[in-house]
């Protein structure tokens, strides 16, 4: 295939050996017929015709030129050098992806090389790189935006004051970029961004920042719990039973067990409590949960939670831990306890400052039953199974959407979502839930009407759910029977009773408080993202027909 002069200017190569290399370069820069094929095909053809390996094995940098990151170059030498300085003794090697190429003349080229979000300028001058001038020009012109390279030389500052690496060797190609990267046009379309996540991360700095903040959040949670004597554990993701939350599970079968049905877990709760029964007084798990439900800004079929269980602890203990953990996380991730409301852009539509979410003061508390009765005076006094007709009438008369099947817990949840949750912008604990909504929680009263439970809402989103664990096996069996009736009424999200868990309770579960947090939601909140997918490396996407 003929290679045009213009195509050749985009082609990377490694430096060939001396005399043969010079002859090859001079032959290739001679006038030629227009090239055919895509840029990818042209580059690959050039690699073959030049006999170069575009994907060389990685070897150590040249002797006397230790590796340095762009961030290290700027931090160590940037503040101390004057304009025009040349530190010939400060020799090093930088590597990364080219984000910009500028040709000042046939003898002078500038490259911006990015690594880990930081950029350093590489100056390649024919005067410093000894060898055949034609080879220097062809090699320098061959490098394009997106190529991954390595440059060795010394540190200095240009006359304009830019901290730079002045190359004393030909810039090495480590891996070519064979497809265009939309640095200038950007990548804004949501479908394109998340189906080509690698491009999204290359051209949208905020996408990388969200993933870094996610890593910091996970580190903070682990450090917080580890410092308090918690043991991190792993529980099964595949199980023959499903429990711990009301949700529709994903199902599969096991060939090893004769096509026995298995479920992907919706929550690790029942397993973690069995570990507490076994003598691990403080346990936690950070891991994936799977719920076969819809996708929106707040929900994903695959999501990450942290759950911990602490023996000999109360609801008040967990509230204080929640405040301490989130307050510290806000400071670590954002530098302040005051976090901008996601999507506000730091200001309102009229130009005034948007209110911040303040994790500094003690969190507000709302009693759910008291607040519901203020909004809905006709709420039945007893909220057991017999209350269902009255609750159906309430949501119908007030025109509150309530998809079937109708059960007491589902309708109560609708009323709370309609009247109370919209008032929970600042960090707010909801306490005093009806017992019917919490089948795994203890009650705060002898008549079993109010659960020892709290939910934390911030910006109208639930972040944390916690309660004092029910440890009476007989009462737990009774509540499972109530759930079974709800399942018979058509609520297929209600799990089947777990007899093995009730049997485990008979060995004695100490007074225990349990806590669960949606990690994706917390990270999205602190990162200022309005959708969970912004904080997930590869969010679930609708399958394409291709």
CSV table of N, CA, C and O in Angstrom, one decimal, residues 173-243:
chain,number,residue,atom,x,y,z
A,173,UNK,N,7.5,5.4,21.3
A,173,UNK,CA,6.1,4.9,21.2
A,173,UNK,C,5.9,3.6,22.0
A,173,UNK,O,6.6,2.7,21.7
A,174,UNK,N,5.0,3.6,23.0
A,174,UNK,CA,4.7,2.4,23.7
A,174,UNK,C,3.4,1.7,23.3
A,174,UNK,O,3.4,0.5,23.4
A,175,UNK,N,2.5,2.5,22.7
A,175,UNK,CA,1.3,1.9,22.2
A,175,UNK,C,0.6,2.9,21.3
A,175,UNK,O,0.4,4.1,21.8
A,176,UNK,N,0.2,2.6,20.1
A,176,UNK,CA,-0.5,3.6,19.2
A,176,UNK,C,-2.0,3.7,19.5
A,176,UNK,O,-2.6,2.8,20.0
A,177,UNK,N,-2.5,4.9,19.2
A,177,UNK,CA,-4.0,5.0,19.2
A,177,UNK,C,-4.5,4.9,17.8
A,177,UNK,O,-4.1,5.7,16.9
A,178,UNK,N,-5.3,3.9,17.5
A,178,UNK,CA,-5.8,3.7,16.1
A,178,UNK,C,-7.2,4.2,15.9
A,178,UNK,O,-7.7,4.0,14.8
A,179,UNK,N,-7.8,4.7,16.9
A,179,UNK,CA,-9.1,5.3,16.7
A,179,UNK,C,-9.1,6.7,17.3
A,179,UNK,O,-8.5,7.0,18.2
A,180,UNK,N,-9.9,7.6,16.7
A,180,UNK,CA,-9.9,9.0,17.1
A,180,UNK,C,-10.5,9.1,18.5
A,180,UNK,O,-11.5,8.4,18.9
A,181,UNK,N,-10.0,10.0,19.3
A,181,UNK,CA,-10.5,10.3,20.7
A,181,UNK,C,-11.1,11.7,20.6
A,181,UNK,O,-10.4,12.7,20.2
A,182,UNK,N,-12.3,11.9,20.9
A,182,UNK,CA,-13.0,13.2,20.8
A,182,UNK,C,-12.6,14.2,21.8
A,182,UNK,O,-13.5,14.7,22.5
A,183,UNK,N,-11.3,14.6,21.9
A,183,UNK,CA,-10.9,15.6,22.9
A,183,UNK,C,-11.6,16.9,22.6
A,183,UNK,O,-12.0,17.6,23.6
A,184,UNK,N,-11.6,17.4,21.4
A,184,UNK,CA,-12.2,18.7,21.1
A,184,UNK,C,-13.7,18.8,21.2
A,184,UNK,O,-14.3,19.7,21.8
A,185,UNK,N,-14.3,17.8,20.5
A,185,UNK,CA,-15.8,17.8,20.5
A,185,UNK,C,-16.4,17.4,21.8
A,185,UNK,O,-17.5,17.7,22.1
A,186,UNK,N,-15.6,16.6,22.6
A,186,UNK,CA,-16.2,16.1,23.8
A,186,UNK,C,-17.1,14.9,23.6
A,186,UNK,O,-17.4,14.5,22.5
A,187,UNK,N,-17.7,14.4,24.7
A,187,UNK,CA,-18.6,13.3,24.7
A,187,UNK,C,-19.7,13.6,25.7
A,187,UNK,O,-19.5,13.4,26.9
A,188,UNK,N,-20.8,14.0,25.2
A,188,UNK,CA,-21.9,14.4,26.1
A,188,UNK,C,-23.1,13.5,26.0
A,188,UNK,O,-23.8,13.4,27.0
A,189,UNK,N,-23.3,12.8,24.9
A,189,UNK,CA,-24.5,11.9,24.8
A,189,UNK,C,-24.3,10.8,25.9
A,189,UNK,O,-23.3,10.0,25.9
A,190,UNK,N,-25.4,10.6,26.7
A,190,UNK,CA,-25.3,9.6,27.8
A,190,UNK,C,-25.1,8.2,27.3
A,190,UNK,O,-24.3,7.5,27.8
A,191,UNK,N,-25.8,7.8,26.2
A,191,UNK,CA,-25.6,6.5,25.7
A,191,UNK,C,-24.2,6.2,25.2
A,191,UNK,O,-23.6,5.2,25.5
A,192,UNK,N,-23.7,7.2,24.5
A,192,UNK,CA,-22.3,7.0,24.0
A,192,UNK,C,-21.3,7.0,25.1
A,192,UNK,O,-20.3,6.3,25.1
A,193,UNK,N,-21.5,7.9,26.1
A,193,UNK,CA,-20.6,7.9,27.3
A,193,UNK,C,-20.5,6.6,28.0
A,193,UNK,O,-19.4,6.1,28.2
A,194,UNK,N,-21.6,6.0,28.3
A,194,UNK,CA,-21.5,4.8,29.2
A,194,UNK,C,-21.4,3.5,28.4
A,194,UNK,O,-21.0,2.5,28.9
A,195,UNK,N,-21.6,3.5,27.0
A,195,UNK,CA,-21.3,2.4,26.2
A,195,UNK,C,-19.8,2.4,25.8
A,195,UNK,O,-19.3,1.3,25.4
A,196,UNK,N,-19.2,3.5,25.8
A,196,UNK,CA,-17.8,3.7,25.5
A,196,UNK,C,-17.1,4.3,26.7
A,196,UNK,O,-16.6,5.5,26.6
A,197,UNK,N,-17.1,3.6,27.8
A,197,UNK,CA,-16.7,4.3,29.1
A,197,UNK,C,-15.2,4.7,29.0
A,197,UNK,O,-14.9,5.7,29.6
A,198,UNK,N,-14.4,3.9,28.2
A,198,UNK,CA,-13.0,4.3,28.2
A,198,UNK,C,-12.8,5.7,27.5
A,198,UNK,O,-12.0,6.5,28.0
A,199,UNK,N,-13.7,6.0,26.5
A,199,UNK,CA,-13.6,7.3,25.9
A,199,UNK,C,-14.1,8.4,26.8
A,199,UNK,O,-13.6,9.5,26.9
A,200,UNK,N,-15.2,8.1,27.6
A,200,UNK,CA,-15.8,9.0,28.5
A,200,UNK,C,-14.7,9.4,29.6
A,200,UNK,O,-14.5,10.6,29.9
A,201,UNK,N,-14.0,8.4,30.0
A,201,UNK,CA,-12.9,8.7,31.0
A,201,UNK,C,-11.8,9.5,30.5
A,201,UNK,O,-11.2,10.3,31.1
A,202,UNK,N,-11.5,9.3,29.2
A,202,UNK,CA,-10.4,10.0,28.5
A,202,UNK,C,-10.7,11.5,28.3
A,202,UNK,O,-9.8,12.3,28.4
A,203,UNK,N,-12.0,11.8,28.0
A,203,UNK,CA,-12.3,13.2,27.6
A,203,UNK,C,-13.1,14.0,28.6
A,203,UNK,O,-13.2,15.2,28.5
A,204,UNK,N,-13.6,13.3,29.6
A,204,UNK,CA,-14.4,14.0,30.7
A,204,UNK,C,-13.7,13.8,32.0
A,204,UNK,O,-13.9,12.8,32.7
A,205,UNK,N,-12.9,14.8,32.5
A,205,UNK,CA,-12.2,14.7,33.7
A,205,UNK,C,-13.1,14.4,34.9
A,205,UNK,O,-12.7,13.7,35.9
A,206,UNK,N,-14.4,14.9,34.9
A,206,UNK,CA,-15.3,14.7,36.0
A,206,UNK,C,-15.6,13.2,36.2
A,206,UNK,O,-15.9,12.8,37.3
A,207,UNK,N,-15.6,12.5,35.1
A,207,UNK,CA,-15.9,11.1,35.2
A,207,UNK,C,-14.9,10.4,36.0
A,207,UNK,O,-15.2,9.5,36.8
A,208,UNK,N,-13.6,10.7,35.7
A,208,UNK,CA,-12.5,10.1,36.5
A,208,UNK,C,-12.6,10.5,37.9
A,208,UNK,O,-12.3,9.7,38.9
A,209,UNK,N,-12.9,11.8,38.2
A,209,UNK,CA,-13.0,12.3,39.5
A,209,UNK,C,-14.0,11.6,40.4
A,209,UNK,O,-13.8,11.3,41.5
A,210,UNK,N,-15.2,11.2,39.7
A,210,UNK,CA,-16.2,10.5,40.5
A,210,UNK,C,-15.8,9.2,40.9
A,210,UNK,O,-16.1,8.7,42.0
A,211,UNK,N,-15.0,8.5,40.0
A,211,UNK,CA,-14.5,7.1,40.4
A,211,UNK,C,-13.4,7.2,41.5
A,211,UNK,O,-13.3,6.4,42.4
A,212,UNK,N,-12.6,8.3,41.4
A,212,UNK,CA,-11.6,8.5,42.5
A,212,UNK,C,-12.3,8.7,43.9
A,212,UNK,O,-11.9,8.2,44.9
A,213,UNK,N,-13.4,9.5,43.8
A,213,UNK,CA,-14.2,9.8,45.0
A,213,UNK,C,-14.8,8.6,45.6
A,213,UNK,O,-14.9,8.4,46.8
A,214,UNK,N,-15.3,7.7,44.7
A,214,UNK,CA,-15.8,6.4,45.1
A,214,UNK,C,-14.8,5.6,45.9
A,214,UNK,O,-15.1,5.1,46.9
A,215,UNK,N,-13.6,5.5,45.3
A,215,UNK,CA,-12.5,4.8,46.0
A,215,UNK,C,-12.2,5.4,47.4
A,215,UNK,O,-12.0,4.7,48.4
A,216,UNK,N,-12.2,6.7,47.5
A,216,UNK,CA,-12.0,7.4,48.7
A,216,UNK,C,-13.1,7.1,49.7
A,216,UNK,O,-12.8,6.9,50.9
A,217,UNK,N,-14.3,7.1,49.3
A,217,UNK,CA,-15.4,6.8,50.1
A,217,UNK,C,-15.3,5.3,50.7
A,217,UNK,O,-15.5,5.1,51.9
A,218,UNK,N,-15.0,4.4,49.8
A,218,UNK,CA,-14.9,3.0,50.3
A,218,UNK,C,-13.7,2.9,51.3
A,218,UNK,O,-13.9,2.2,52.4
A,219,UNK,N,-12.6,3.6,51.1
A,219,UNK,CA,-11.5,3.6,52.0
A,219,UNK,C,-11.9,4.2,53.4
A,219,UNK,O,-11.6,3.7,54.4
A,220,UNK,N,-12.7,5.3,53.3
A,220,UNK,CA,-13.1,5.9,54.5
A,220,UNK,C,-14.0,5.0,55.4
A,220,UNK,O,-13.9,4.9,56.6
A,221,UNK,N,-15.0,4.4,54.7
A,221,UNK,CA,-15.9,3.5,55.4
A,221,UNK,C,-15.1,2.4,56.1
A,221,UNK,O,-15.4,2.0,57.3
A,222,UNK,N,-14.3,1.7,55.3
A,222,UNK,CA,-13.5,0.6,55.9
A,222,UNK,C,-12.6,1.1,57.1
A,222,UNK,O,-12.6,0.4,58.1
A,223,UNK,N,-11.9,2.2,56.9
A,223,UNK,CA,-11.1,2.7,58.0
A,223,UNK,C,-11.9,3.1,59.2
A,223,UNK,O,-11.5,2.8,60.4
A,224,UNK,N,-13.1,3.6,59.0
A,224,UNK,CA,-14.0,4.0,60.1
A,224,UNK,C,-14.4,2.8,60.9
A,224,UNK,O,-14.3,2.8,62.2
A,225,UNK,N,-14.8,1.7,60.2
A,225,UNK,CA,-15.3,0.5,60.9
A,225,UNK,C,-14.1,-0.3,61.5
A,225,UNK,O,-14.2,-0.8,62.6
A,226,UNK,N,-13.0,-0.4,60.7
A,226,UNK,CA,-11.8,-1.1,61.2
A,226,UNK,C,-11.3,-0.5,62.5
A,226,UNK,O,-10.9,-1.2,63.5
A,227,UNK,N,-11.3,0.8,62.6
A,227,UNK,CA,-10.8,1.5,63.8
A,227,UNK,C,-11.7,1.2,65.0
A,227,UNK,O,-11.3,1.4,66.2
A,228,UNK,N,-12.9,0.8,64.8
A,228,UNK,CA,-13.9,0.5,65.9
A,228,UNK,C,-14.0,-1.0,66.1
A,228,UNK,O,-14.9,-1.5,66.8
A,229,UNK,N,-13.0,-1.8,65.6
A,229,UNK,CA,-13.0,-3.2,66.0
A,229,UNK,C,-13.9,-4.1,65.2
A,229,UNK,O,-14.1,-5.3,65.5
A,230,UNK,N,-14.4,-3.6,64.0
A,230,UNK,CA,-15.3,-4.5,63.2
A,230,UNK,C,-14.4,-5.4,62.3
A,230,UNK,O,-13.3,-5.0,61.9
A,231,UNK,N,-14.9,-6.5,62.0
A,231,UNK,CA,-14.2,-7.5,61.2
A,231,UNK,C,-14.9,-7.5,59.8
A,231,UNK,O,-16.2,-7.8,59.7
A,232,UNK,N,-14.2,-7.3,58.7
A,232,UNK,CA,-14.8,-7.4,57.4
A,232,UNK,C,-14.9,-8.9,57.0
A,232,UNK,O,-14.0,-9.6,57.1
A,233,UNK,N,-16.1,-9.2,56.5
A,233,UNK,CA,-16.3,-10.6,56.1
A,233,UNK,C,-17.0,-10.7,54.7
A,233,UNK,O,-17.3,-9.6,54.1
A,234,UNK,N,-17.1,-11.9,54.2
A,234,UNK,CA,-17.8,-12.1,52.9
A,234,UNK,C,-18.8,-13.1,53.1
A,234,UNK,O,-18.6,-14.2,53.7
A,235,UNK,N,-20.0,-12.9,52.6
A,235,UNK,CA,-21.1,-13.8,52.7
A,235,UNK,C,-21.5,-14.2,51.2
A,235,UNK,O,-21.1,-13.5,50.3
A,236,UNK,N,-22.3,-15.3,51.1
A,236,UNK,CA,-22.6,-15.8,49.7
A,236,UNK,C,-23.3,-14.8,48.9
A,236,UNK,O,-24.2,-14.1,49.3
A,237,UNK,N,-22.9,-14.7,47.6
A,237,UNK,CA,-23.7,-14.0,46.6
A,237,UNK,C,-24.8,-14.9,46.0
A,237,UNK,O,-25.8,-14.4,45.6
A,238,UNK,N,-24.5,-16.1,45.9
A,238,UNK,CA,-25.5,-17.1,45.4
A,238,UNK,C,-25.9,-18.0,46.6
A,238,UNK,O,-25.1,-18.4,47.4
A,239,UNK,N,-27.2,-18.1,46.7
A,239,UNK,CA,-27.8,-18.9,47.8
A,239,UNK,C,-29.1,-19.6,47.4
A,239,UNK,O,-29.8,-19.1,46.5
A,240,UNK,N,-29.4,-20.7,48.0
A,240,UNK,CA,-30.7,-21.4,47.7
A,240,UNK,C,-31.9,-20.7,48.3
A,240,UNK,O,-33.0,-21.1,48.0
A,241,UNK,N,-31.7,-19.7,49.2
A,241,UNK,CA,-32.8,-18.9,49.7
A,241,UNK,C,-32.5,-17.4,49.6
A,241,UNK,O,-31.3,-17.0,49.4
A,242,UNK,N,-33.5,-16.6,49.6
A,242,UNK,CA,-33.3,-15.2,49.5
A,242,UNK,C,-34.0,-14.5,50.7
A,242,UNK,O,-35.2,-14.9,51.0
A,243,UNK,N,-33.4,-13.6,51.3
A,243,UNK,CA,-34.0,-12.9,52.5
A,243,UNK,C,-33.2,-11.7,52.9
A,243,UNK,O,-32.1,-11.4,52.3
